[in-house]
Short mmCIF file of C-alpha atoms and ligand atoms in Angstrom, two decimals:
data_model
loop_
_atom_site.label_atom_id
_atom_site.label_comp_id
_atom_site.label_asym_id
_atom_site.label_seq_id
_atom_site.Cartn_x
_atom_site.Cartn_y
_atom_site.Cartn_z
CA MET A 1147 -6.09 -92.99 33.39
CA PRO A 1148 -8.15 -89.51 33.44
CA VAL A 1149 -6.10 -86.44 32.61
CA GLU A 1150 -5.12 -84.37 35.76
CA TRP A 1151 -5.89 -80.70 34.32
CA TRP A 1152 -5.47 -78.96 37.62
CA THR A 1153 -2.24 -77.27 38.05
CA SER A 1154 -0.21 -76.92 41.03
CA SER A 1155 0.70 -73.19 41.48
CA ARG A 1156 1.93 -72.03 44.59
CA LEU A 1157 0.95 -68.40 44.09
CA ASP A 1158 -1.25 -66.88 46.88
CA ARG A 1159 -3.22 -64.01 45.60
CA VAL A 1160 -3.60 -62.79 49.05
CA GLU A 1161 -7.16 -61.75 48.78
CA PRO A 1162 -8.53 -59.86 50.83
CA GLY A 1163 -5.06 -58.79 52.45
CA ARG A 1164 -4.27 -56.66 48.98
CA ALA A 1165 -6.95 -54.33 49.88
CA ASP A 1166 -4.73 -52.81 52.71
CA GLU A 1167 -2.29 -50.53 50.62
CA SER A 1168 0.16 -49.85 53.53
CA TRP A 1169 0.63 -53.69 53.87
CA ILE A 1170 1.60 -53.93 50.29
CA ALA A 1171 3.85 -51.11 50.43
CA ALA A 1172 5.51 -52.79 53.37
CA LEU A 1173 5.82 -56.01 51.07
CA TRP A 1174 7.57 -53.57 48.42
CA THR A 1175 10.39 -52.94 50.77
CA ARG A 1176 11.21 -56.53 51.73
CA PRO A 1177 14.57 -57.87 50.81
CA ASP A 1178 12.97 -60.90 49.48
CA GLY A 1179 10.77 -59.15 46.99
CA HIS A 1180 10.73 -59.82 43.38
CA LEU A 1181 9.80 -57.46 40.47
CA LEU A 1182 8.85 -58.68 37.13
CA ARG A 1183 8.69 -56.21 34.09
CA VAL A 1184 6.24 -56.25 31.15
CA ASP A 1185 6.97 -54.30 28.04
CA ALA A 1186 4.25 -52.24 26.09
CA GLU A 1187 3.51 -55.15 23.85
CA GLY A 1188 2.68 -57.36 26.87
CA ASP A 1189 5.77 -59.44 26.59
CA LEU A 1190 7.68 -60.62 29.65
CA ALA A 1191 11.29 -59.67 30.90
CA VAL A 1192 13.13 -62.85 30.46
CA ALA A 1193 16.65 -64.09 31.64
CA PRO A 1194 19.35 -64.78 29.10
CA GLY A 1195 18.30 -67.78 26.92
CA GLY A 1196 14.87 -67.14 27.51
CA ASP A 1197 14.20 -70.02 29.88
CA ALA A 1198 12.97 -68.17 32.76
CA LEU A 1199 11.61 -65.16 33.90
CA GLU A 1200 13.80 -62.35 34.96
CA PHE A 1201 13.01 -60.59 38.12
CA VAL A 1202 14.87 -57.59 39.80
CA ARG A 1203 14.62 -56.21 43.43
CA PRO A 1204 11.74 -53.74 44.01
CA GLU A 1205 13.56 -50.35 44.40
CA GLY A 1206 12.68 -46.92 45.10
CA ARG A 1207 9.46 -45.38 46.35
CA PHE A 1208 6.44 -47.75 46.21
CA ASP A 1209 3.93 -46.48 43.48
CA THR A 1210 0.28 -47.84 43.94
CA GLN A 1211 -0.38 -46.82 40.52
CA ARG A 1212 2.54 -48.60 38.69
CA HIS A 1213 3.64 -51.38 41.08
CA LEU A 1214 1.02 -54.15 41.10
CA LEU A 1215 0.91 -57.15 43.69
CA LEU A 1216 0.75 -60.30 42.07
CA GLY A 1217 0.89 -62.17 45.29
CA LEU A 1218 3.21 -64.29 47.52
CA VAL A 1219 5.01 -67.45 46.70
CA ASP A 1220 6.60 -69.32 49.84
CA GLY A 1221 5.94 -65.96 51.64
CA GLU A 1222 7.84 -64.06 49.23
CA PRO A 1223 6.10 -61.11 47.43
CA TYR A 1224 5.88 -60.80 43.64
CA PHE A 1225 5.17 -57.49 41.73
CA VAL A 1226 4.89 -56.58 38.18
CA GLU A 1227 5.27 -53.23 36.61
CA SER A 1228 4.52 -52.25 32.99
CA SER A 1229 8.14 -50.78 31.73
CA ASP A 1230 9.46 -48.65 28.68
CA LEU A 1231 12.68 -50.24 29.43
CA ASP A 1232 14.45 -51.82 26.27
CA LEU A 1233 14.22 -55.37 27.83
CA PRO A 1234 14.93 -58.94 26.46
CA ALA A 1235 11.34 -59.81 26.51
CA MET A 1236 9.32 -62.70 25.21
CA SER A 1237 5.77 -63.53 24.64
CA LEU A 1238 3.99 -65.50 27.32
CA LYS A 1239 2.79 -67.92 24.59
CA VAL A 1240 6.73 -68.94 24.13
CA VAL A 1241 8.19 -68.61 27.64
CA GLY A 1242 5.12 -70.07 29.29
CA THR A 1243 6.02 -73.53 27.85
CA ARG A 1244 9.41 -73.40 29.74
CA LEU A 1245 8.08 -72.47 33.28
CA ASP A 1246 6.63 -74.45 35.90
CA ASP A 1247 3.18 -74.00 37.02
CA THR A 1248 3.91 -71.38 39.64
CA MET A 1249 6.02 -69.36 37.37
CA ARG A 1250 3.42 -69.75 34.71
CA ASP A 1251 0.75 -68.59 36.80
CA ILE A 1252 2.70 -65.57 37.90
CA ALA A 1253 3.58 -64.80 34.07
CA THR A 1254 -0.07 -65.32 33.08
CA THR A 1255 -1.38 -63.00 36.04
CA ALA A 1256 1.20 -60.11 35.10
CA VAL A 1257 0.08 -60.01 31.39
CA ALA A 1258 -3.56 -60.41 32.31
CA LEU A 1259 -3.20 -57.33 34.75
CA HIS A 1260 -0.93 -55.47 32.32
CA ASN A 1261 -3.57 -55.90 29.66
CA TRP A 1262 -6.25 -54.75 31.42
CA HIS A 1263 -4.92 -51.60 33.14
CA ALA A 1264 -3.55 -50.56 29.39
CA ALA A 1265 -7.06 -50.74 28.07
CA ALA A 1266 -9.11 -49.48 31.16
CA PRO A 1267 -7.88 -46.08 32.73
CA TYR A 1268 -11.23 -44.56 32.04
CA CYS A 1269 -14.55 -45.33 33.80
CA GLY A 1270 -17.11 -46.91 31.40
CA VAL A 1271 -19.97 -45.11 33.21
CA CYS A 1272 -18.93 -41.42 33.54
CA GLY A 1273 -15.63 -41.49 31.45
CA GLY A 1274 -13.74 -40.02 34.31
CA TYR A 1275 -10.12 -41.31 34.99
CA SER A 1276 -9.84 -44.25 37.47
CA GLU A 1277 -7.11 -44.91 39.89
CA VAL A 1278 -5.30 -48.35 40.50
CA ARG A 1279 -6.62 -49.90 43.77
CA ALA A 1280 -5.88 -53.09 45.87
CA GLY A 1281 -2.29 -53.81 44.48
CA GLY A 1282 -3.64 -53.62 40.85
CA HIS A 1283 -6.72 -56.04 41.34
CA SER A 1284 -9.13 -53.13 40.87
CA ARG A 1285 -9.59 -49.68 39.73
CA ARG A 1286 -11.93 -46.82 41.19
CA CYS A 1287 -13.26 -43.96 39.15
CA THR A 1288 -12.04 -40.51 40.57
CA ARG A 1289 -15.28 -38.86 39.41
CA CYS A 1290 -18.23 -41.25 40.02
CA GLY A 1291 -16.63 -43.63 42.51
CA ARG A 1292 -17.39 -46.72 40.63
CA GLU A 1293 -15.19 -49.75 41.23
CA ARG A 1294 -14.23 -51.96 38.54
CA PHE A 1295 -12.25 -55.29 38.49
CA PRO A 1296 -10.29 -57.04 35.78
CA ARG A 1297 -12.26 -58.25 32.98
CA THR A 1298 -12.27 -61.72 31.65
CA ASP A 1299 -14.05 -62.77 28.44
CA PRO A 1300 -15.22 -66.12 28.43
CA ALA A 1301 -14.71 -68.32 25.33
CA MET A 1302 -15.30 -72.00 24.64
CA ILE A 1303 -13.17 -74.44 22.97
CA VAL A 1304 -14.58 -77.96 22.06
CA ALA A 1305 -13.22 -81.45 20.93
CA VAL A 1306 -15.77 -82.77 18.83
CA THR A 1307 -15.60 -86.78 18.37
CA ASP A 1308 -17.82 -88.68 16.29
CA ARG A 1309 -19.23 -92.38 16.92
CA ALA A 1310 -15.85 -93.91 15.92
CA ASP A 1311 -13.91 -91.78 18.45
CA ARG A 1312 -12.28 -89.61 15.50
CA LEU A 1313 -11.71 -85.98 16.31
CA LEU A 1314 -12.76 -83.01 14.20
CA LEU A 1315 -9.91 -80.61 13.59
CA ALA A 1316 -10.44 -77.27 11.88
CA ARG A 1317 -8.48 -74.46 10.47
CA PRO A 1318 -9.56 -70.81 10.88
CA SER A 1319 -9.50 -68.69 7.76
CA VAL A 1320 -6.83 -66.51 9.39
CA TRP A 1321 -4.37 -69.17 10.11
CA VAL A 1322 -1.28 -70.37 8.50
CA PRO A 1323 -1.79 -73.26 6.06
CA ARG A 1324 -1.78 -76.62 7.71
CA ARG A 1325 -2.38 -75.39 11.49
CA MET A 1326 -5.34 -77.04 12.51
CA SER A 1327 -7.12 -77.13 16.08
CA LEU A 1328 -10.29 -77.57 17.74
CA ILE A 1329 -13.53 -75.42 17.23
CA ALA A 1330 -13.40 -72.18 19.53
CA GLY A 1331 -15.41 -69.05 19.89
CA PHE A 1332 -16.57 -66.22 22.21
CA VAL A 1333 -19.56 -66.68 24.44
CA GLU A 1334 -22.11 -64.37 23.42
CA ALA A 1335 -24.40 -61.98 25.64
CA GLY A 1336 -27.02 -63.92 27.19
CA GLU A 1337 -25.65 -67.31 26.23
CA CYS A 1338 -24.28 -70.07 28.63
CA LEU A 1339 -21.18 -72.10 27.95
CA GLU A 1340 -23.00 -74.91 26.26
CA GLN A 1341 -25.23 -72.84 24.21
CA ALA A 1342 -22.14 -71.33 22.76
CA VAL A 1343 -20.47 -74.73 22.20
CA ALA A 1344 -23.47 -75.94 20.28
CA ARG A 1345 -23.86 -72.59 18.34
CA GLU A 1346 -20.22 -72.23 17.34
CA VAL A 1347 -19.96 -75.87 16.10
CA SER A 1348 -23.16 -75.53 14.07
CA GLU A 1349 -21.97 -72.04 12.67
CA GLU A 1350 -18.57 -73.31 11.75
CA VAL A 1351 -18.82 -76.66 10.56
CA GLY A 1352 -22.60 -77.43 10.45
CA LEU A 1353 -22.46 -80.28 12.94
CA HIS A 1354 -25.23 -80.93 15.73
CA VAL A 1355 -23.67 -82.03 19.04
CA ARG A 1356 -24.78 -83.82 22.08
CA ASP A 1357 -23.36 -84.77 25.46
CA VAL A 1358 -21.50 -81.31 26.05
CA ARG A 1359 -19.03 -82.18 28.88
CA TYR A 1360 -16.60 -79.81 30.75
CA LEU A 1361 -13.22 -80.70 30.70
CA SER A 1362 -11.02 -77.91 31.97
CA SER A 1363 -10.23 -74.24 31.59
CA GLN A 1364 -7.35 -72.05 30.83
CA SER A 1365 -6.63 -68.21 31.46
CA TRP A 1366 -5.52 -66.84 28.08
CA PRO A 1367 -4.69 -63.18 28.33
CA PHE A 1368 -4.42 -62.52 24.59
CA PRO A 1369 -5.93 -59.89 25.68
CA ARG A 1370 -8.10 -61.32 28.30
CA SER A 1371 -10.01 -64.66 27.49
CA LEU A 1372 -10.87 -67.42 29.75
CA MET A 1373 -10.88 -70.56 27.60
CA VAL A 1374 -13.31 -73.04 28.72
CA GLY A 1375 -12.71 -76.43 27.53
CA PHE A 1376 -15.37 -78.93 26.53
CA HIS A 1377 -15.99 -82.44 25.03
CA ALA A 1378 -19.07 -83.06 22.76
CA VAL A 1379 -20.25 -85.79 20.34
CA ALA A 1380 -21.50 -85.51 16.74
CA ASP A 1381 -23.73 -88.67 15.74
CA ASP A 1382 -23.69 -87.40 12.15
CA PRO A 1383 -20.31 -86.60 10.90
CA GLY A 1384 -21.34 -85.12 7.67
CA PHE A 1385 -19.80 -81.37 8.20
CA ALA A 1386 -19.70 -78.44 5.91
CA VAL A 1387 -17.18 -75.61 6.69
CA ASP A 1388 -18.75 -72.08 6.65
CA GLY A 1389 -15.70 -70.83 4.32
CA VAL A 1390 -15.71 -67.60 6.52
CA GLU A 1391 -14.58 -68.33 10.14
CA VAL A 1392 -13.43 -71.75 9.12
CA GLU A 1393 -11.45 -72.41 5.77
CA ALA A 1394 -11.09 -76.40 6.15
CA ALA A 1395 -11.92 -79.30 8.58
CA GLY A 1396 -11.57 -82.88 8.84
CA TRP A 1397 -12.13 -85.95 10.97
CA PHE A 1398 -9.02 -87.92 12.15
CA SER A 1399 -8.46 -91.08 13.80
CA ARG A 1400 -5.52 -91.29 16.15
CA ALA A 1401 -3.36 -92.97 13.71
CA GLU A 1402 -4.41 -90.47 10.82
CA LEU A 1403 -3.33 -87.57 13.01
CA ASP A 1404 -0.11 -89.28 14.16
CA ALA A 1405 0.63 -89.57 10.50
CA ALA A 1406 -0.60 -85.98 9.45
CA VAL A 1407 1.63 -84.34 12.29
CA THR A 1408 4.66 -86.79 11.34
CA THR A 1409 4.46 -85.77 7.64
CA GLY A 1410 3.93 -82.02 8.46
CA GLU A 1411 0.53 -82.32 6.63
CA VAL A 1412 -1.05 -81.00 9.99
CA SER A 1413 0.60 -78.75 12.41
CA LEU A 1414 -0.97 -78.49 16.02
CA PRO A 1415 -1.28 -75.56 18.29
CA GLY A 1416 1.41 -74.45 20.66
CA SER A 1417 1.95 -76.70 23.78
CA LEU A 1418 1.21 -73.86 26.08
CA SER A 1419 -2.60 -73.92 25.07
CA ILE A 1420 -5.51 -75.79 26.16
CA ALA A 1421 -6.14 -76.74 22.80
CA TYR A 1422 -2.87 -78.71 22.76
CA ARG A 1423 -3.66 -80.19 26.11
CA ILE A 1424 -7.26 -81.37 25.14
CA ILE A 1425 -5.72 -82.66 21.54
CA THR A 1426 -2.88 -84.59 23.51
CA ALA A 1427 -5.37 -86.26 25.92
CA TRP A 1428 -7.73 -87.24 23.16
CA ARG A 1429 -4.53 -88.87 21.21
CA GLU A 1430 -3.58 -90.73 24.64
CA ASN A 1431 -7.08 -92.18 24.87
CA ARG A 1432 -7.56 -90.06 28.12
CA LEU A 1433 -10.29 -87.48 27.12
ZN1 LIG B 2484 -17.11 -42.98 36.60
#
């Protein structure tokens, strides 16, 4: 059975309604509103035990520059603000594994908006200060008037298999020993995604791939990536690691990977990541 990659989030991003700031201000005063707080590191306020996000009721005067609208869930408004409060907070990478699709969507969007606003207060054209608009989904320069939208950097991640359907796993030099994953890298200026797949695989492990096929994608706001997942086939399995970006690599049959994970010889990426989902799909013969 093919993998169901699609998630079933109920978050309504209320576009284009969010262009109307008086409508957003009215949502702020609603008794069924929810406010999520994100600390300076981009960690999310969590409930005691860390198994759920911690929301509070929106209170006080609505501030277009601080209170960002995530959207509606079942008609109820959800906001996020960056907070200096000393909160019990947790990385999306951890709490995200404990949330349903809708709450994970809310958390991911909150972190993505937080990261963008933290990095983009000034206009990239004239250097002027920019104001938050549209409930946090754009900024407009107060000097030249240019409007900007949240940036996302495309990155690709690829499951390379050989003719025997073994999977290639690699360990980036910056990772802890034993942690292995798929080949991944950023898309360069002027490149399409398939070119980025072929280039990164060639650069990092010296393999030539064919049949590059799209699988799924995942917002990865650390700080602002969109991970685009692919499958590709290498006819010649003879690889050579570059020793710079990638320190080690290896082909694994399903039985070999099962054994390596069981003994602790290989540790796989966290379960929130698209890398984990793609590796799991291959292990279950459902790629
Ligand atoms: Zn400007």
